[in-house]
Short mmCIF file of C-alpha atoms in Angstrom, two decimals:
data_model
loop_
_atom_site.label_atom_id
_atom_site.label_comp_id
_atom_site.label_asym_id
_atom_site.label_seq_id
_atom_site.Cartn_x
_atom_site.Cartn_y
_atom_site.Cartn_z
CA MET A 1 -38.33 -70.92 78.84
CA LYS A 2 -34.72 -72.10 78.81
CA ILE A 3 -34.18 -75.29 80.77
CA ALA A 4 -31.24 -77.43 81.90
CA MET A 5 -31.66 -81.17 82.40
CA ILE A 6 -29.94 -82.26 85.60
CA SER A 7 -28.90 -85.91 85.31
CA SER A 8 -30.12 -88.76 83.14
CA TRP A 9 -30.09 -91.16 86.11
CA HIS A 10 -33.84 -91.54 86.48
CA VAL A 11 -35.84 -93.69 84.04
CA HIS A 12 -38.21 -90.78 83.39
CA ALA A 13 -35.48 -88.23 82.58
CA ARG A 14 -35.66 -88.76 78.84
CA GLY A 15 -39.44 -88.69 78.90
CA TYR A 16 -39.42 -85.26 80.55
CA ALA A 17 -36.91 -83.99 78.01
CA ASN A 18 -39.04 -85.30 75.15
CA ASP A 19 -42.14 -83.63 76.63
CA LEU A 20 -40.34 -80.29 76.86
CA ARG A 21 -39.05 -80.54 73.30
CA LYS A 22 -42.64 -80.78 72.06
CA ARG A 23 -43.35 -77.24 73.27
CA GLU A 24 -42.41 -74.24 71.18
CA ASP A 25 -42.07 -72.11 74.32
CA CYS A 26 -39.38 -74.36 75.85
CA GLU A 27 -35.77 -74.96 74.93
CA ILE A 28 -33.36 -77.40 76.53
CA VAL A 29 -30.09 -75.50 76.55
CA ALA A 30 -27.79 -77.63 78.73
CA VAL A 31 -27.25 -81.02 80.39
CA TRP A 32 -25.43 -81.73 83.62
CA ASP A 33 -24.85 -85.27 84.85
CA GLU A 34 -22.96 -86.76 87.77
CA ARG A 35 -21.81 -89.42 85.29
CA LYS A 36 -19.84 -87.51 82.68
CA ALA A 37 -19.99 -90.09 79.89
CA GLU A 38 -23.74 -90.55 80.15
CA GLY A 39 -24.24 -86.79 80.35
CA MET A 40 -22.17 -86.12 77.25
CA LYS A 41 -24.08 -88.75 75.29
CA TRP A 42 -27.44 -87.35 76.42
CA ALA A 43 -26.40 -83.79 75.57
CA GLU A 44 -25.46 -84.99 72.09
CA ASP A 45 -28.89 -86.62 71.74
CA LEU A 46 -30.55 -83.36 72.83
CA ASN A 47 -28.30 -81.26 70.61
CA CYS A 48 -27.17 -79.03 73.46
CA PRO A 49 -23.97 -78.51 75.47
CA PHE A 50 -22.86 -80.79 78.29
CA VAL A 51 -21.88 -78.64 81.27
CA GLU A 52 -19.51 -80.41 83.64
CA ASN A 53 -19.72 -77.89 86.48
CA TYR A 54 -23.18 -77.55 88.06
CA ASP A 55 -22.32 -74.04 89.24
CA ASP A 56 -21.91 -72.94 85.63
CA ILE A 57 -25.57 -73.81 85.05
CA LEU A 58 -26.68 -72.05 88.22
CA ASN A 59 -24.66 -68.94 87.35
CA ASP A 60 -26.03 -68.76 83.81
CA LYS A 61 -28.64 -65.97 83.90
CA ASP A 62 -30.17 -67.18 80.63
CA ILE A 63 -31.25 -70.50 82.17
CA ASP A 64 -34.69 -70.17 83.74
CA GLY A 65 -35.22 -73.60 85.26
CA VAL A 66 -33.79 -77.03 85.99
CA VAL A 67 -35.31 -80.51 85.83
CA ILE A 68 -33.86 -82.65 88.64
CA THR A 69 -33.77 -86.34 87.71
CA SER A 70 -30.62 -87.30 89.59
CA PRO A 71 -30.20 -90.04 92.21
CA THR A 72 -32.64 -89.29 95.02
CA SER A 73 -29.73 -89.05 97.45
CA MET A 74 -28.51 -85.96 95.55
CA HIS A 75 -31.86 -84.13 95.44
CA THR A 76 -31.41 -82.07 98.59
CA GLU A 77 -28.10 -80.49 97.57
CA LEU A 78 -29.04 -79.97 93.92
CA ILE A 79 -32.46 -78.46 94.69
CA ILE A 80 -31.22 -76.16 97.46
CA ARG A 81 -28.40 -74.85 95.28
CA ALA A 82 -30.83 -74.27 92.41
CA ALA A 83 -33.25 -72.43 94.70
CA ASN A 84 -30.43 -70.28 96.05
CA ALA A 85 -29.58 -69.37 92.46
CA GLY A 86 -33.20 -68.41 91.75
CA LYS A 87 -33.87 -71.20 89.26
CA HIS A 88 -37.34 -72.66 88.83
CA ILE A 89 -37.30 -76.34 89.78
CA PHE A 90 -39.09 -79.47 88.60
CA ALA A 91 -38.18 -82.61 90.54
CA GLU A 92 -38.85 -86.31 90.25
CA LYS A 93 -40.40 -87.91 93.32
CA VAL A 94 -39.51 -88.53 96.08
CA LEU A 95 -38.33 -85.06 97.05
CA ALA A 96 -35.68 -86.26 99.51
CA LEU A 97 -34.81 -89.26 101.64
CA THR A 98 -35.70 -87.63 104.97
CA TYR A 99 -38.32 -85.18 106.18
CA GLU A 100 -35.54 -83.10 107.71
CA ASP A 101 -33.99 -82.63 104.27
CA CYS A 102 -37.41 -81.63 102.93
CA CYS A 103 -37.56 -78.89 105.56
CA LEU A 104 -34.18 -77.59 104.40
CA ILE A 105 -35.45 -77.53 100.82
CA LYS A 106 -38.61 -75.69 101.85
CA ASP A 107 -36.56 -73.08 103.70
CA ALA A 108 -34.43 -72.49 100.60
CA LEU A 109 -37.52 -72.16 98.41
CA LYS A 110 -39.07 -69.65 100.82
CA LYS A 111 -36.03 -67.41 100.44
CA SER A 112 -36.13 -67.53 96.64
CA ASN A 113 -38.59 -66.73 93.87
CA SER A 114 -38.31 -70.26 92.53
CA ILE A 115 -41.43 -72.03 91.35
CA PHE A 116 -41.23 -75.66 92.46
CA THR A 117 -43.22 -78.64 91.16
CA ILE A 118 -42.97 -82.33 92.09
CA SER A 119 -43.97 -85.03 89.61
CA TYR A 120 -47.26 -86.62 90.67
CA PRO A 121 -48.56 -87.88 87.30
CA HIS A 122 -51.29 -90.15 88.66
CA ARG A 123 -53.09 -87.13 90.09
CA CYS A 124 -53.55 -85.95 86.50
CA ARG A 125 -55.24 -89.11 85.17
CA SER A 126 -58.91 -88.84 84.23
CA GLY A 127 -59.94 -92.05 85.98
CA ILE A 128 -58.27 -91.07 89.23
CA LEU A 129 -59.78 -87.59 89.04
CA CYS A 130 -63.14 -89.32 88.74
CA VAL A 131 -62.47 -91.44 91.83
CA LYS A 132 -61.56 -88.33 93.80
CA GLN A 133 -64.71 -86.55 92.60
CA LEU A 134 -66.93 -89.48 93.61
CA ILE A 135 -65.35 -89.50 97.09
CA ASP A 136 -65.73 -85.76 97.51
CA ASP A 137 -69.35 -85.89 96.29
CA GLY A 138 -70.16 -88.36 99.06
CA LYS A 139 -71.34 -91.07 96.66
CA ILE A 140 -70.08 -93.84 98.94
CA GLY A 141 -70.47 -92.03 102.26
CA ASP A 142 -67.52 -91.92 104.63
CA VAL A 143 -64.49 -93.84 103.37
CA THR A 144 -63.60 -96.77 105.61
CA TYR A 145 -61.06 -98.62 103.46
CA ALA A 146 -58.91 -97.75 100.44
CA ARG A 147 -56.57 -100.06 98.55
CA ILE A 148 -54.30 -98.94 95.70
CA ARG A 149 -52.16 -101.42 93.78
CA ASN A 150 -49.36 -100.29 91.43
CA VAL A 151 -46.92 -102.96 90.24
CA HIS A 152 -44.83 -104.03 87.26
CA ASP A 153 -42.39 -106.78 86.26
CA GLY A 154 -39.17 -104.75 86.12
CA SER A 155 -37.23 -107.09 88.41
CA LEU A 156 -38.49 -110.24 86.73
CA ARG A 157 -37.66 -109.13 83.19
CA ASN A 158 -34.69 -106.97 84.17
CA TRP A 159 -35.67 -103.81 82.31
CA LEU A 160 -35.07 -101.48 85.27
CA PRO A 161 -31.58 -99.95 85.40
CA GLU A 162 -29.39 -101.70 87.95
CA HIS A 163 -28.87 -98.46 89.90
CA PHE A 164 -32.57 -98.52 90.84
CA TYR A 165 -31.56 -101.24 93.32
CA ASN A 166 -28.86 -99.11 94.95
CA LYS A 167 -30.04 -98.46 98.50
CA GLU A 168 -27.67 -95.54 99.07
CA GLN A 169 -28.84 -93.68 95.97
CA CYS A 170 -32.54 -94.59 96.12
CA GLY A 171 -33.22 -94.94 99.84
CA GLY A 172 -35.05 -98.20 99.20
CA GLY A 173 -36.64 -100.22 96.45
CA ALA A 174 -40.15 -100.77 95.14
CA MET A 175 -41.98 -98.77 97.80
CA ILE A 176 -39.95 -95.57 97.50
CA ASP A 177 -40.10 -95.78 93.70
CA LEU A 178 -43.31 -97.25 92.30
CA GLY A 179 -45.05 -97.23 95.67
CA THR A 180 -44.95 -93.45 95.85
CA HIS A 181 -47.98 -93.27 93.55
CA PRO A 182 -50.33 -95.23 95.86
CA VAL A 183 -48.95 -93.34 98.85
CA TYR A 184 -49.49 -89.81 97.52
CA LEU A 185 -52.92 -90.83 96.22
CA LEU A 186 -53.98 -92.20 99.61
CA ASN A 187 -52.71 -88.97 101.16
CA TRP A 188 -54.83 -87.01 98.65
CA PHE A 189 -57.94 -89.13 99.17
CA LEU A 190 -57.81 -89.53 102.96
CA GLY A 191 -55.36 -86.97 104.39
CA MET A 192 -52.28 -87.63 106.48
CA PRO A 193 -52.23 -91.08 108.12
CA LYS A 194 -51.54 -91.30 111.85
CA LYS A 195 -49.88 -94.73 111.90
CA ILE A 196 -48.28 -97.07 109.38
CA THR A 197 -47.20 -100.72 109.23
CA SER A 198 -45.01 -102.15 106.46
CA SER A 199 -43.98 -105.53 105.12
CA PHE A 200 -41.29 -105.56 102.40
CA THR A 201 -39.73 -108.68 100.86
CA HIS A 202 -36.96 -109.63 98.44
CA VAL A 203 -38.10 -111.95 95.68
CA THR A 204 -35.19 -111.58 93.24
CA GLY A 205 -32.39 -111.28 95.81
CA ARG A 206 -31.49 -107.63 95.27
CA GLU A 207 -30.22 -105.21 97.92
CA VAL A 208 -33.61 -103.47 98.23
CA GLU A 209 -37.19 -104.73 98.41
CA ASP A 210 -39.00 -105.64 95.22
CA ASN A 211 -42.35 -106.61 96.80
CA ALA A 212 -44.00 -104.32 99.34
CA VAL A 213 -47.16 -103.38 101.22
CA SER A 214 -47.76 -100.53 103.68
CA VAL A 215 -50.96 -100.30 105.73
CA MET A 216 -52.00 -96.89 107.05
CA GLU A 217 -54.45 -95.87 109.76
CA PHE A 218 -56.31 -92.55 109.56
CA ASP A 219 -57.96 -90.42 112.23
CA ASN A 220 -61.51 -91.34 111.21
CA GLY A 221 -60.78 -95.07 111.47
CA ALA A 222 -60.20 -95.60 107.75
CA ILE A 223 -57.50 -97.99 106.61
CA GLY A 224 -55.39 -97.34 103.50
CA VAL A 225 -53.30 -100.00 101.80
CA ALA A 226 -50.46 -99.22 99.36
CA GLU A 227 -49.41 -102.29 97.37
CA THR A 228 -46.43 -102.21 95.03
CA GLY A 229 -43.62 -104.29 93.60
CA PHE A 230 -41.37 -105.06 90.67
CA VAL A 231 -42.32 -108.76 90.49
CA SER A 232 -45.90 -108.89 89.18
CA VAL A 233 -47.05 -109.57 85.62
CA TYR A 234 -50.38 -108.83 83.93
CA SER A 235 -51.57 -106.86 86.97
CA PRO A 236 -53.07 -103.51 85.98
CA PHE A 237 -53.17 -100.43 88.19
CA SER A 238 -56.20 -100.73 90.47
CA ILE A 239 -58.05 -98.83 93.18
CA GLU A 240 -60.79 -100.01 95.54
CA ILE A 241 -62.46 -97.45 97.83
CA CYS A 242 -65.04 -98.72 100.33
CA GLY A 243 -67.37 -96.43 102.24
CA THR A 244 -70.39 -96.52 104.51
CA LYS A 245 -72.73 -96.29 101.51
CA GLY A 246 -70.92 -98.04 98.67
CA VAL A 247 -67.77 -98.92 96.73
CA ILE A 248 -65.69 -97.31 93.96
CA ASN A 249 -63.44 -99.42 91.73
CA LEU A 250 -60.84 -98.37 89.16
CA ARG A 251 -59.00 -100.86 86.98
CA GLY A 252 -56.61 -99.41 84.46
CA ASN A 253 -58.55 -96.22 83.72
CA ASP A 254 -62.07 -97.67 83.93
CA VAL A 255 -64.18 -96.50 86.86
CA SER A 256 -67.30 -98.07 88.33
CA TYR A 257 -69.24 -97.61 91.54
CA VAL A 258 -72.15 -99.10 93.42
CA CYS A 259 -73.97 -97.39 96.25
CA ALA A 260 -77.34 -96.71 97.86
CA GLU A 261 -78.08 -94.14 95.16
CA THR A 262 -77.70 -96.81 92.45
CA GLU A 263 -79.86 -99.25 94.44
CA GLY A 264 -77.01 -101.74 94.64
CA LYS A 265 -76.41 -101.83 90.89
CA THR A 266 -72.94 -101.25 89.46
CA VAL A 267 -72.60 -98.10 87.36
CA ASN A 268 -69.76 -97.79 84.85
CA VAL A 269 -68.72 -94.16 84.49
CA GLU A 270 -68.88 -93.34 80.78
CA GLN A 271 -67.84 -89.67 80.89
CA LEU A 272 -64.62 -89.19 82.81
CA PRO A 273 -63.24 -85.77 83.78
CA GLN A 274 -60.70 -84.29 81.42
CA ALA A 275 -57.17 -85.32 82.31
CA LEU A 276 -54.90 -82.59 83.63
CA PRO A 277 -51.72 -81.58 81.82
CA ALA A 278 -48.64 -83.57 82.78
CA PRO A 279 -46.88 -82.21 85.87
CA ILE A 280 -43.93 -80.95 83.84
CA TYR A 281 -46.30 -78.95 81.63
CA GLN A 282 -48.00 -77.59 84.74
CA TRP A 283 -44.57 -76.44 85.92
CA VAL A 284 -43.86 -74.64 82.64
CA ASP A 285 -47.33 -73.04 82.64
CA SER A 286 -46.86 -71.83 86.21
CA VAL A 287 -43.54 -70.20 85.27
CA LEU A 288 -44.66 -68.68 81.97
CA CYS A 289 -48.35 -68.00 82.64
CA GLY A 290 -48.65 -67.74 86.40
CA LYS A 291 -50.95 -70.77 86.67
CA GLU A 292 -51.44 -72.45 90.03
CA VAL A 293 -48.93 -75.09 91.10
CA LEU A 294 -50.94 -78.17 92.08
CA PHE A 295 -48.06 -80.31 93.29
CA GLY A 296 -45.82 -78.01 95.30
CA ILE A 297 -43.45 -78.29 98.21
CA ASP A 298 -46.05 -79.18 100.86
CA ALA A 299 -47.38 -82.11 98.84
CA ALA A 300 -43.80 -83.26 98.24
CA MET A 301 -42.99 -83.08 101.96
CA SER A 302 -46.05 -85.13 102.91
CA LEU A 303 -44.93 -87.98 100.65
CA THR A 304 -41.45 -88.13 102.18
CA LYS A 305 -42.90 -87.97 105.70
CA ILE A 306 -45.13 -90.98 105.05
CA MET A 307 -42.41 -92.85 103.17
CA GLN A 308 -39.88 -92.33 105.97
CA ALA A 309 -42.37 -93.80 108.46
CA ALA A 310 -43.08 -96.73 106.13
CA TYR A 311 -39.40 -97.68 106.03
CA LYS A 312 -39.00 -97.19 109.76
CA SER A 313 -41.85 -99.65 110.28
CA GLN A 314 -40.20 -102.21 108.02
CA ASN A 315 -36.82 -101.78 109.72
CA THR A 316 -38.20 -102.04 113.26
CA SER A 317 -41.04 -104.53 112.59
CA GLU A 318 -43.30 -102.17 114.52
CA LYS A 319 -46.29 -99.92 113.89
CA VAL A 320 -44.94 -96.37 113.51
CA ASP A 321 -46.51 -92.99 114.21
CA VAL A 322 -46.51 -90.70 111.18
#
């Protein structure tokens, strides 16, 4: 599969390229970047041509797919044009800044034969797969409360690129970047929320929020809490799921639960499910082998829909219908 890397803007762009280079059935054959100097340097690192005109990539019949890791504000145009050209598309989350743009992307994909995959890496982790399995098996009864915390210290130690604080390019700060993982997981665990309330703050004085919480209400009365930020240290990824019969906890990748079945005793899960391949490998396997796409356009649209409501709540200081 011959692939073009579209922008080195995102912090995960190089990681995706490195993953693809590990596969014998993939070849990175071109780089395009909205920032010419950065693109030329990256192309040199990848030992492939830098292509200044995006249309030249789209018109190249030998290129099978594109990896979109540009500023989020450019996703809609770049993805639609790639779909119109019949390219297979892998995209960093979030898909687009508005749900309306997501609909335009979906329409373009419907008219093409493009295979589309969004990057939801946390849905591939063994511990999180275990949490989902325990929920679906009814171990803790009906879920009444779910809290997912995903934070790092990027704003405190200044290792995030400065453009990650550009509101026009990103659409926001911590919530629309790191907070996407708790949001799409809550959506996976509990379905689409009906209402959302947000509180975002600025700890380090940047243009966008670096500390954020969104609280979601679901049809069955469950509450979901997405916690995120760039200003926390020594705080591992964690999940707490409470139900009518018990509780599931994940810290890092360690899972435990306590419920009626365990007679109130905490059980540490020793045998976790096998982790799924990384989303970018799932994309390649769907193109080359016809395997099912787990994280497609509908999942991508749900995330943007929830995220748009979360920011509307913050901007209006009101509870918002999703």
